[in-house]
Amino acid sequence: VAGLFAPPAPAAAVPVARAPVPTPSPPVTQTPASNNNNNDNNNNNNNNNAPSAGQQQEPPAHLISALVEMGFPANRARKALLVNQLDSDRAVEWLFEHSWDTDIDA
């Protein structure tokens, strides 16, 4: 009668599904713009405005593609990257914050 009241066998370990770890993007290198005057100190204060024509450079295709793969339209991804100095994390935040702006596609 000793085997009738034996404790139950331990439950088998269930593997836990883990989210894939994103591969970091290669570092972004920027070519310094020629600076005929040294009065650029005021240009870094407001990152919600689109850069002026002299400051715009086309974002790298891999950064635009990463945002497009997340479901954002390419034109908005490009604008978000330009507004946020090619910082993709800040660009995603900007896209969520400004998705309902009437002039986002301007």
CSV table of N, CA, C and O in Angstrom, one decimal:
chain,number,residue,atom,x,y,z
A,1,VAL,N,0.8,-1.2,0.0
A,1,VAL,CA,0.0,0.0,0.0
A,1,VAL,C,0.9,1.3,0.0
A,1,VAL,O,0.4,2.4,0.0
A,2,ALA,N,2.1,1.1,0.0
A,2,ALA,CA,3.0,2.3,0.1
A,2,ALA,C,3.0,3.1,-1.2
A,2,ALA,O,3.2,4.3,-1.1
A,3,GLY,N,2.7,2.5,-2.4
A,3,GLY,CA,2.7,3.3,-3.6
A,3,GLY,C,1.4,4.0,-3.9
A,3,GLY,O,1.3,4.8,-4.9
A,4,LEU,N,0.4,3.8,-3.2
A,4,LEU,CA,-0.9,4.5,-3.5
A,4,LEU,C,-0.9,6.0,-3.2
A,4,LEU,O,-1.6,6.7,-3.8
A,5,PHE,N,-0.1,6.4,-2.2
A,5,PHE,CA,-0.1,7.8,-1.9
A,5,PHE,C,1.2,8.5,-2.2
A,5,PHE,O,1.6,9.5,-1.5
A,6,ALA,N,1.8,8.1,-3.2
A,6,ALA,CA,3.1,8.7,-3.7
A,6,ALA,C,2.8,10.1,-4.2
A,6,ALA,O,1.7,10.3,-4.8
A,7,PRO,N,3.7,11.1,-4.0
A,7,PRO,CA,3.5,12.4,-4.6
A,7,PRO,C,3.5,12.4,-6.1
A,7,PRO,O,4.1,11.5,-6.7
A,8,PRO,N,2.8,13.3,-6.7
A,8,PRO,CA,2.8,13.3,-8.2
A,8,PRO,C,4.1,13.6,-8.7
A,8,PRO,O,5.0,14.3,-8.1
A,9,ALA,N,4.4,13.2,-9.9
A,9,ALA,CA,5.7,13.4,-10.6
A,9,ALA,C,5.7,14.9,-10.9
A,9,ALA,O,4.7,15.6,-11.2
A,10,PRO,N,7.0,15.5,-10.9
A,10,PRO,CA,7.1,16.9,-11.2
A,10,PRO,C,6.7,17.2,-12.7
A,10,PRO,O,6.9,16.4,-13.5
A,11,ALA,N,6.1,18.3,-12.9
A,11,ALA,CA,5.7,18.7,-14.3
A,11,ALA,C,6.9,18.9,-15.2
A,11,ALA,O,7.9,19.4,-14.7
A,12,ALA,N,6.8,18.6,-16.4
A,12,ALA,CA,7.9,18.8,-17.3
A,12,ALA,C,8.0,20.3,-17.6
A,12,ALA,O,7.1,21.0,-17.6
A,13,ALA,N,9.3,20.7,-17.7
A,13,ALA,CA,9.5,22.1,-18.0
A,13,ALA,C,9.0,22.5,-19.4
A,13,ALA,O,9.2,21.8,-20.4
A,14,VAL,N,8.3,23.6,-19.4
A,14,VAL,CA,7.7,24.0,-20.7
A,14,VAL,C,8.6,25.1,-21.2
A,14,VAL,O,8.9,26.1,-20.5
A,15,PRO,N,9.1,25.0,-22.5
A,15,PRO,CA,10.0,26.1,-23.0
A,15,PRO,C,9.2,27.4,-23.2
A,15,PRO,O,8.0,27.4,-23.5
A,16,VAL,N,9.9,28.5,-22.8
A,16,VAL,CA,9.3,29.8,-22.9
A,16,VAL,C,9.6,30.4,-24.2
A,16,VAL,O,10.8,30.5,-24.6
A,17,ALA,N,8.6,30.9,-25.0
A,17,ALA,CA,8.9,31.6,-26.2
A,17,ALA,C,9.5,32.9,-26.0
A,17,ALA,O,9.0,33.7,-25.1
A,18,ARG,N,10.5,33.3,-26.6
A,18,ARG,CA,11.2,34.6,-26.4
A,18,ARG,C,11.1,35.4,-27.7
A,18,ARG,O,11.2,34.8,-28.8
A,19,ALA,N,10.9,36.7,-27.6
A,19,ALA,CA,10.9,37.5,-28.7
A,19,ALA,C,12.3,37.6,-29.3
A,19,ALA,O,13.3,37.6,-28.6
A,20,PRO,N,12.3,37.7,-30.7
A,20,PRO,CA,13.6,37.8,-31.3
A,20,PRO,C,14.3,39.1,-30.9
A,20,PRO,O,13.7,40.1,-30.7
A,21,VAL,N,15.6,39.0,-30.8
A,21,VAL,CA,16.4,40.2,-30.4
A,21,VAL,C,16.8,40.9,-31.7
A,21,VAL,O,17.3,40.3,-32.6
A,22,PRO,N,16.4,42.2,-31.8
A,22,PRO,CA,16.7,42.9,-33.1
A,22,PRO,C,18.2,43.1,-33.3
A,22,PRO,O,19.0,43.2,-32.3
A,23,THR,N,18.6,43.0,-34.5
A,23,THR,CA,20.0,43.2,-34.9
A,23,THR,C,20.3,44.7,-34.9
A,23,THR,O,19.6,45.4,-35.5
A,24,PRO,N,21.3,45.2,-34.2
A,24,PRO,CA,21.6,46.6,-34.2
A,24,PRO,C,22.0,47.1,-35.6
A,24,PRO,O,22.6,46.4,-36.4
A,25,SER,N,21.6,48.3,-35.9
A,25,SER,CA,21.9,48.9,-37.2
A,25,SER,C,23.3,49.3,-37.1
A,25,SER,O,23.9,49.6,-36.1
A,26,PRO,N,24.0,49.4,-38.3
A,26,PRO,CA,25.4,49.9,-38.3
A,26,PRO,C,25.4,51.3,-37.9
A,26,PRO,O,24.4,52.0,-38.1
A,27,PRO,N,26.5,51.8,-37.4
A,27,PRO,CA,26.6,53.1,-36.9
A,27,PRO,C,26.4,54.1,-38.1
A,27,PRO,O,26.8,53.8,-39.2
A,28,VAL,N,25.7,55.2,-37.8
A,28,VAL,CA,25.5,56.2,-38.8
A,28,VAL,C,26.6,57.2,-38.8
A,28,VAL,O,27.0,57.8,-37.7
A,29,THR,N,27.3,57.4,-39.9
A,29,THR,CA,28.3,58.4,-40.0
A,29,THR,C,27.8,59.5,-40.9
A,29,THR,O,27.2,59.3,-41.9
A,30,GLN,N,28.0,60.7,-40.4
A,30,GLN,CA,27.6,61.9,-41.1
A,30,GLN,C,28.8,62.7,-41.6
A,30,GLN,O,29.8,62.8,-40.9
A,31,THR,N,28.7,63.1,-42.9
A,31,THR,CA,29.7,64.0,-43.4
A,31,THR,C,29.5,65.4,-42.9
A,31,THR,O,28.4,65.9,-43.0
A,32,PRO,N,30.5,66.0,-42.3
A,32,PRO,CA,30.3,67.3,-41.7
A,32,PRO,C,30.0,68.3,-42.9
A,32,PRO,O,30.7,68.3,-43.9
A,33,ALA,N,29.0,69.1,-42.6
A,33,ALA,CA,28.7,70.1,-43.6
A,33,ALA,C,29.7,71.3,-43.6
A,33,ALA,O,30.3,71.6,-42.6
A,34,SER,N,29.9,71.9,-44.8
A,34,SER,CA,30.8,73.0,-44.8
A,34,SER,C,30.2,74.1,-44.0
A,34,SER,O,29.0,74.4,-44.1
A,35,ASN,N,31.0,74.8,-43.3
A,35,ASN,CA,30.4,75.8,-42.4
A,35,ASN,C,31.2,77.2,-42.6
A,35,ASN,O,32.2,77.4,-42.1
A,36,ASN,N,30.5,78.0,-43.4
A,36,ASN,CA,31.2,79.3,-43.7
A,36,ASN,C,31.0,80.3,-42.6
A,36,ASN,O,31.8,81.2,-42.4
A,37,ASN,N,29.9,80.1,-41.8
A,37,ASN,CA,29.8,80.9,-40.6
A,37,ASN,C,29.6,80.0,-39.4
A,37,ASN,O,29.1,78.9,-39.6
A,38,ASN,N,30.0,80.4,-38.3
A,38,ASN,CA,30.0,79.5,-37.1
A,38,ASN,C,28.7,79.8,-36.3
A,38,ASN,O,28.8,79.7,-35.0
A,39,ASN,N,27.6,80.1,-36.9
A,39,ASN,CA,26.4,80.5,-36.1
A,39,ASN,C,25.4,79.4,-36.2
A,39,ASN,O,24.2,79.6,-36.3
A,40,ASP,N,25.8,78.1,-36.0
A,40,ASP,CA,24.8,77.0,-36.1
A,40,ASP,C,24.3,76.6,-34.7
A,40,ASP,O,23.7,75.6,-34.6
A,41,ASN,N,24.6,77.3,-33.7
A,41,ASN,CA,24.3,77.0,-32.3
A,41,ASN,C,22.8,76.9,-32.1
A,41,ASN,O,22.3,76.1,-31.3
A,42,ASN,N,22.0,77.7,-32.8
A,42,ASN,CA,20.5,77.8,-32.6
A,42,ASN,C,19.8,76.7,-33.4
A,42,ASN,O,18.6,76.5,-33.2
A,43,ASN,N,20.4,75.9,-34.3
A,43,ASN,CA,19.8,75.0,-35.1
A,43,ASN,C,19.4,73.7,-34.4
A,43,ASN,O,18.6,72.9,-34.9
A,44,ASN,N,19.9,73.4,-33.2
A,44,ASN,CA,19.7,72.2,-32.5
A,44,ASN,C,18.6,72.3,-31.4
A,44,ASN,O,18.4,71.3,-30.7
A,45,ASN,N,18.0,73.4,-31.3
A,45,ASN,CA,17.1,73.6,-30.2
A,45,ASN,C,15.7,73.0,-30.4
A,45,ASN,O,15.1,72.5,-29.5
A,46,ASN,N,15.2,72.9,-31.6
A,46,ASN,CA,13.9,72.4,-31.9
A,46,ASN,C,13.9,71.3,-32.9
A,46,ASN,O,14.0,71.5,-34.1
A,47,ASN,N,13.8,70.0,-32.4
A,47,ASN,CA,13.9,68.9,-33.4
A,47,ASN,C,12.5,68.5,-33.9
A,47,ASN,O,12.4,67.5,-34.6
A,48,ASN,N,11.4,69.2,-33.6
A,48,ASN,CA,10.2,68.9,-34.2
A,48,ASN,C,9.9,69.6,-35.6
A,48,ASN,O,9.0,69.2,-36.3
A,49,ASN,N,10.7,70.5,-35.9
A,49,ASN,CA,10.6,71.2,-37.2
A,49,ASN,C,11.5,70.5,-38.2
A,49,ASN,O,12.6,70.1,-37.9
A,50,ALA,N,11.0,70.4,-39.4
A,50,ALA,CA,11.8,69.8,-40.5
A,50,ALA,C,13.1,70.6,-40.7
A,50,ALA,O,13.0,71.8,-40.6
A,51,PRO,N,14.2,69.9,-41.0
A,51,PRO,CA,15.5,70.7,-41.2
A,51,PRO,C,15.3,71.6,-42.5
A,51,PRO,O,14.5,71.3,-43.4
A,52,SER,N,16.1,72.6,-42.5
A,52,SER,CA,16.1,73.5,-43.7
A,52,SER,C,16.7,72.8,-44.8
A,52,SER,O,17.4,71.8,-44.7
A,53,ALA,N,16.5,73.3,-46.0
A,53,ALA,CA,17.0,72.7,-47.2
A,53,ALA,C,18.5,72.4,-47.2
A,53,ALA,O,18.9,71.4,-47.7
A,54,GLY,N,19.2,73.3,-46.6
A,54,GLY,CA,20.7,73.2,-46.6
A,54,GLY,C,21.1,72.1,-45.6
A,54,GLY,O,22.2,71.6,-45.8
A,55,GLN,N,20.3,71.7,-44.7
A,55,GLN,CA,20.6,70.6,-43.7
A,55,GLN,C,20.1,69.2,-44.1
A,55,GLN,O,20.6,68.3,-43.6
A,56,GLN,N,19.2,69.2,-45.1
A,56,GLN,CA,18.7,67.9,-45.4
A,56,GLN,C,19.7,67.0,-46.2
A,56,GLN,O,20.3,67.5,-47.0
A,57,GLN,N,19.7,65.7,-45.8
A,57,GLN,CA,20.4,64.8,-46.5
A,57,GLN,C,19.5,63.5,-46.6
A,57,GLN,O,18.8,63.3,-45.6
A,58,GLU,N,19.6,62.8,-47.6
A,58,GLU,CA,18.7,61.6,-47.7
A,58,GLU,C,19.1,60.6,-46.7
A,58,GLU,O,20.3,60.2,-46.6
A,59,PRO,N,18.1,60.1,-45.9
A,59,PRO,CA,18.5,59.1,-44.9
A,59,PRO,C,18.9,57.8,-45.6
A,59,PRO,O,18.5,57.5,-46.7
A,60,PRO,N,19.8,57.0,-44.9
A,60,PRO,CA,20.2,55.8,-45.5
A,60,PRO,C,19.0,54.9,-45.8
A,60,PRO,O,18.1,54.8,-45.0
A,61,ALA,N,19.1,54.1,-46.9
A,61,ALA,CA,18.0,53.3,-47.3
A,61,ALA,C,17.7,52.2,-46.2
A,61,ALA,O,16.5,51.9,-46.0
A,62,HIS,N,18.7,51.7,-45.5
A,62,HIS,CA,18.4,50.7,-44.5
A,62,HIS,C,17.6,51.2,-43.3
A,62,HIS,O,16.8,50.5,-42.7
A,63,LEU,N,17.7,52.5,-43.0
A,63,LEU,CA,16.9,53.1,-41.9
A,63,LEU,C,15.5,53.3,-42.4
A,63,LEU,O,14.6,53.0,-41.6
A,64,ILE,N,15.3,53.8,-43.6
A,64,ILE,CA,13.9,53.9,-44.1
A,64,ILE,C,13.3,52.6,-44.2
A,64,ILE,O,12.1,52.4,-43.8
A,65,SER,N,14.0,51.6,-44.7
A,65,SER,CA,13.4,50.2,-44.8
A,65,SER,C,13.0,49.6,-43.5
A,65,SER,O,12.0,49.0,-43.4
A,66,ALA,N,13.8,49.9,-42.4
A,66,ALA,CA,13.5,49.4,-41.1
A,66,ALA,C,12.1,50.0,-40.6
A,66,ALA,O,11.3,49.2,-40.1
A,67,LEU,N,11.9,51.2,-40.9
A,67,LEU,CA,10.6,51.9,-40.5
A,67,LEU,C,9.5,51.4,-41.3
A,67,LEU,O,8.4,51.2,-40.9
A,68,VAL,N,9.7,51.2,-42.6
A,68,VAL,CA,8.7,50.7,-43.5
A,68,VAL,C,8.3,49.3,-43.1
A,68,VAL,O,7.1,48.9,-43.1
A,69,GLU,N,9.3,48.5,-42.7
A,69,GLU,CA,9.0,47.1,-42.2
A,69,GLU,C,8.1,47.1,-41.0
A,69,GLU,O,7.4,46.2,-40.7
A,70,MET,N,8.2,48.2,-40.2
A,70,MET,CA,7.3,48.4,-39.0
A,70,MET,C,5.9,48.8,-39.4
A,70,MET,O,5.0,48.9,-38.5
A,71,GLY,N,5.7,49.2,-40.7
A,71,GLY,CA,4.4,49.5,-41.1
A,71,GLY,C,4.2,51.0,-41.4
A,71,GLY,O,3.1,51.4,-41.7
A,72,PHE,N,5.2,51.8,-41.3
A,72,PHE,CA,5.1,53.2,-41.6
A,72,PHE,C,5.3,53.5,-43.1
A,72,PHE,O,6.1,52.8,-43.7
A,73,PRO,N,4.6,54.4,-43.7
A,73,PRO,CA,4.8,54.8,-45.1
A,73,PRO,C,6.2,55.3,-45.3
A,73,PRO,O,6.8,56.0,-44.4
A,74,ALA,N,6.8,55.1,-46.4
A,74,ALA,CA,8.2,55.5,-46.7
A,74,ALA,C,8.4,57.0,-46.6
A,74,ALA,O,9.4,57.5,-46.1
A,75,ASN,N,7.4,57.8,-47.1
A,75,ASN,CA,7.6,59.3,-47.1
A,75,ASN,C,7.6,59.8,-45.6
A,75,ASN,O,8.3,60.7,-45.3
A,76,ARG,N,6.8,59.1,-44.7
A,76,ARG,CA,6.7,59.5,-43.3
A,76,ARG,C,8.0,59.1,-42.6
A,76,ARG,O,8.5,59.8,-41.8
A,77,ALA,N,8.5,57.9,-43.0
A,77,ALA,CA,9.7,57.4,-42.4
A,77,ALA,C,10.9,58.3,-42.7
A,77,ALA,O,11.7,58.6,-41.8
A,78,ARG,N,10.9,58.7,-43.9
A,78,ARG,CA,12.0,59.7,-44.4
A,78,ARG,C,11.9,61.0,-43.6
A,78,ARG,O,12.9,61.4,-43.1
A,79,LYS,N,10.7,61.5,-43.5
A,79,LYS,CA,10.6,62.8,-42.8
A,79,LYS,C,10.9,62.6,-41.3
A,79,LYS,O,11.6,63.5,-40.7
A,80,ALA,N,10.5,61.5,-40.7
A,80,ALA,CA,10.8,61.3,-39.2
A,80,ALA,C,12.3,61.2,-39.0
A,80,ALA,O,12.8,61.7,-38.0
A,81,LEU,N,13.0,60.5,-39.9
A,81,LEU,CA,14.4,60.4,-39.8
A,81,LEU,C,15.1,61.7,-39.9
A,81,LEU,O,16.1,62.0,-39.2
A,82,LEU,N,14.7,62.5,-40.9
A,82,LEU,CA,15.3,63.8,-41.1
A,82,LEU,C,15.0,64.7,-39.9
A,82,LEU,O,15.9,65.4,-39.4
A,83,VAL,N,13.8,64.7,-39.4
A,83,VAL,CA,13.5,65.6,-38.2
A,83,VAL,C,14.3,65.2,-37.0
A,83,VAL,O,14.6,66.0,-36.1
A,84,ASN,N,14.6,63.9,-36.9
A,84,ASN,CA,15.3,63.4,-35.7
A,84,ASN,C,16.7,63.0,-35.9
A,84,ASN,O,17.2,62.1,-35.2
A,85,GLN,N,17.4,63.7,-36.8
A,85,GLN,CA,18.8,63.6,-37.1
A,85,GLN,C,19.2,62.1,-37.3
A,85,GLN,O,20.2,61.7,-36.7
A,86,LEU,N,18.4,61.4,-38.0
A,86,LEU,CA,18.7,60.0,-38.4
A,86,LEU,C,18.6,59.0,-37.2
A,86,LEU,O,19.1,57.9,-37.3
A,87,ASP,N,18.1,59.4,-36.1
A,87,ASP,CA,17.9,58.5,-34.9
A,87,ASP,C,16.6,57.7,-35.1
A,87,ASP,O,15.5,58.3,-34.9
A,88,SER,N,16.8,56.4,-35.4
A,88,SER,CA,15.6,55.6,-35.7
A,88,SER,C,14.6,55.5,-34.5
A,88,SER,O,13.4,55.4,-34.7
A,89,ASP,N,15.2,55.4,-33.3
A,89,ASP,CA,14.3,55.2,-32.1
A,89,ASP,C,13.5,56.5,-31.9
A,89,ASP,O,12.3,56.4,-31.7
A,90,ARG,N,14.1,57.6,-32.0
A,90,ARG,CA,13.4,58.9,-31.9
A,90,ARG,C,12.4,59.1,-33.0
A,90,ARG,O,11.3,59.7,-32.9
A,91,ALA,N,12.8,58.6,-34.2
A,91,ALA,CA,11.9,58.7,-35.4
A,91,ALA,C,10.6,57.9,-35.2
A,91,ALA,O,9.5,58.4,-35.5
A,92,VAL,N,10.7,56.7,-34.6
A,92,VAL,CA,9.5,55.9,-34.3
A,92,VAL,C,8.6,56.7,-33.3
A,92,VAL,O,7.4,56.8,-33.5
A,93,GLU,N,9.2,57.2,-32.3
A,93,GLU,CA,8.4,58.0,-31.3
A,93,GLU,C,7.8,59.1,-32.0
A,93,GLU,O,6.6,59.4,-31.7
A,94,TRP,N,8.5,59.8,-32.8
A,94,TRP,CA,8.0,61.0,-33.5
A,94,TRP,C,6.8,60.6,-34.4
A,94,TRP,O,5.8,61.3,-34.4
A,95,LEU,N,6.9,59.5,-35.1
A,95,LEU,CA,5.8,59.0,-36.0
A,95,LEU,C,4.6,58.7,-35.2
A,95,LEU,O,3.5,59.1,-35.6
A,96,PHE,N,4.7,58.1,-34.0
A,96,PHE,CA,3.5,57.9,-33.2
A,96,PHE,C,2.9,59.2,-32.7
A,96,PHE,O,1.7,59.3,-32.6
A,97,GLU,N,3.8,60.1,-32.3
A,97,GLU,CA,3.3,61.4,-31.7
A,97,GLU,C,2.6,62.2,-32.8
A,97,GLU,O,1.7,63.0,-32.5
A,98,HIS,N,3.1,62.2,-34.0
A,98,HIS,CA,2.6,63.1,-35.0
A,98,HIS,C,1.8,62.4,-36.1
A,98,HIS,O,1.5,63.0,-37.2
A,99,SER,N,1.3,61.2,-35.9
A,99,SER,CA,0.6,60.4,-36.9
A,99,SER,C,-0.7,61.1,-37.4
A,99,SER,O,-1.1,60.9,-38.5
A,100,TRP,N,-1.3,61.9,-36.5
A,100,TRP,CA,-2.6,62.5,-36.8
A,100,TRP,C,-2.4,64.0,-37.2
A,100,TRP,O,-3.4,64.7,-37.5
A,101,ASP,N,-1.1,64.5,-37.3
A,101,ASP,CA,-0.9,65.8,-37.8
A,101,ASP,C,-1.4,66.0,-39.2
A,101,ASP,O,-1.1,65.1,-40.1
A,102,THR,N,-2.1,67.1,-39.5
A,102,THR,CA,-2.6,67.3,-40.8
A,102,THR,C,-1.5,67.6,-41.8
A,102,THR,O,-1.7,67.3,-43.0
A,103,ASP,N,-0.4,68.0,-41.4
A,103,ASP,CA,0.7,68.4,-42.3
A,103,ASP,C,1.8,67.3,-42.3
A,103,ASP,O,2.9,67.6,-42.8
A,104,ILE,N,1.6,66.1,-41.8
A,104,ILE,CA,2.7,65.2,-41.7
A,104,ILE,C,3.2,64.7,-43.1
A,104,ILE,O,4.3,64.4,-43.2
A,105,ASP,N,2.3,64.8,-44.1
A,105,ASP,CA,2.8,64.4,-45.4
A,105,ASP,C,3.2,65.5,-46.3
A,105,ASP,O,3.4,65.4,-47.5
A,106,ALA,N,3.3,66.7,-45.7
A,106,ALA,CA,3.7,67.9,-46.4
A,106,ALA,C,5.2,67.9,-46.7
A,106,ALA,O,6.0,67.3,-45.9
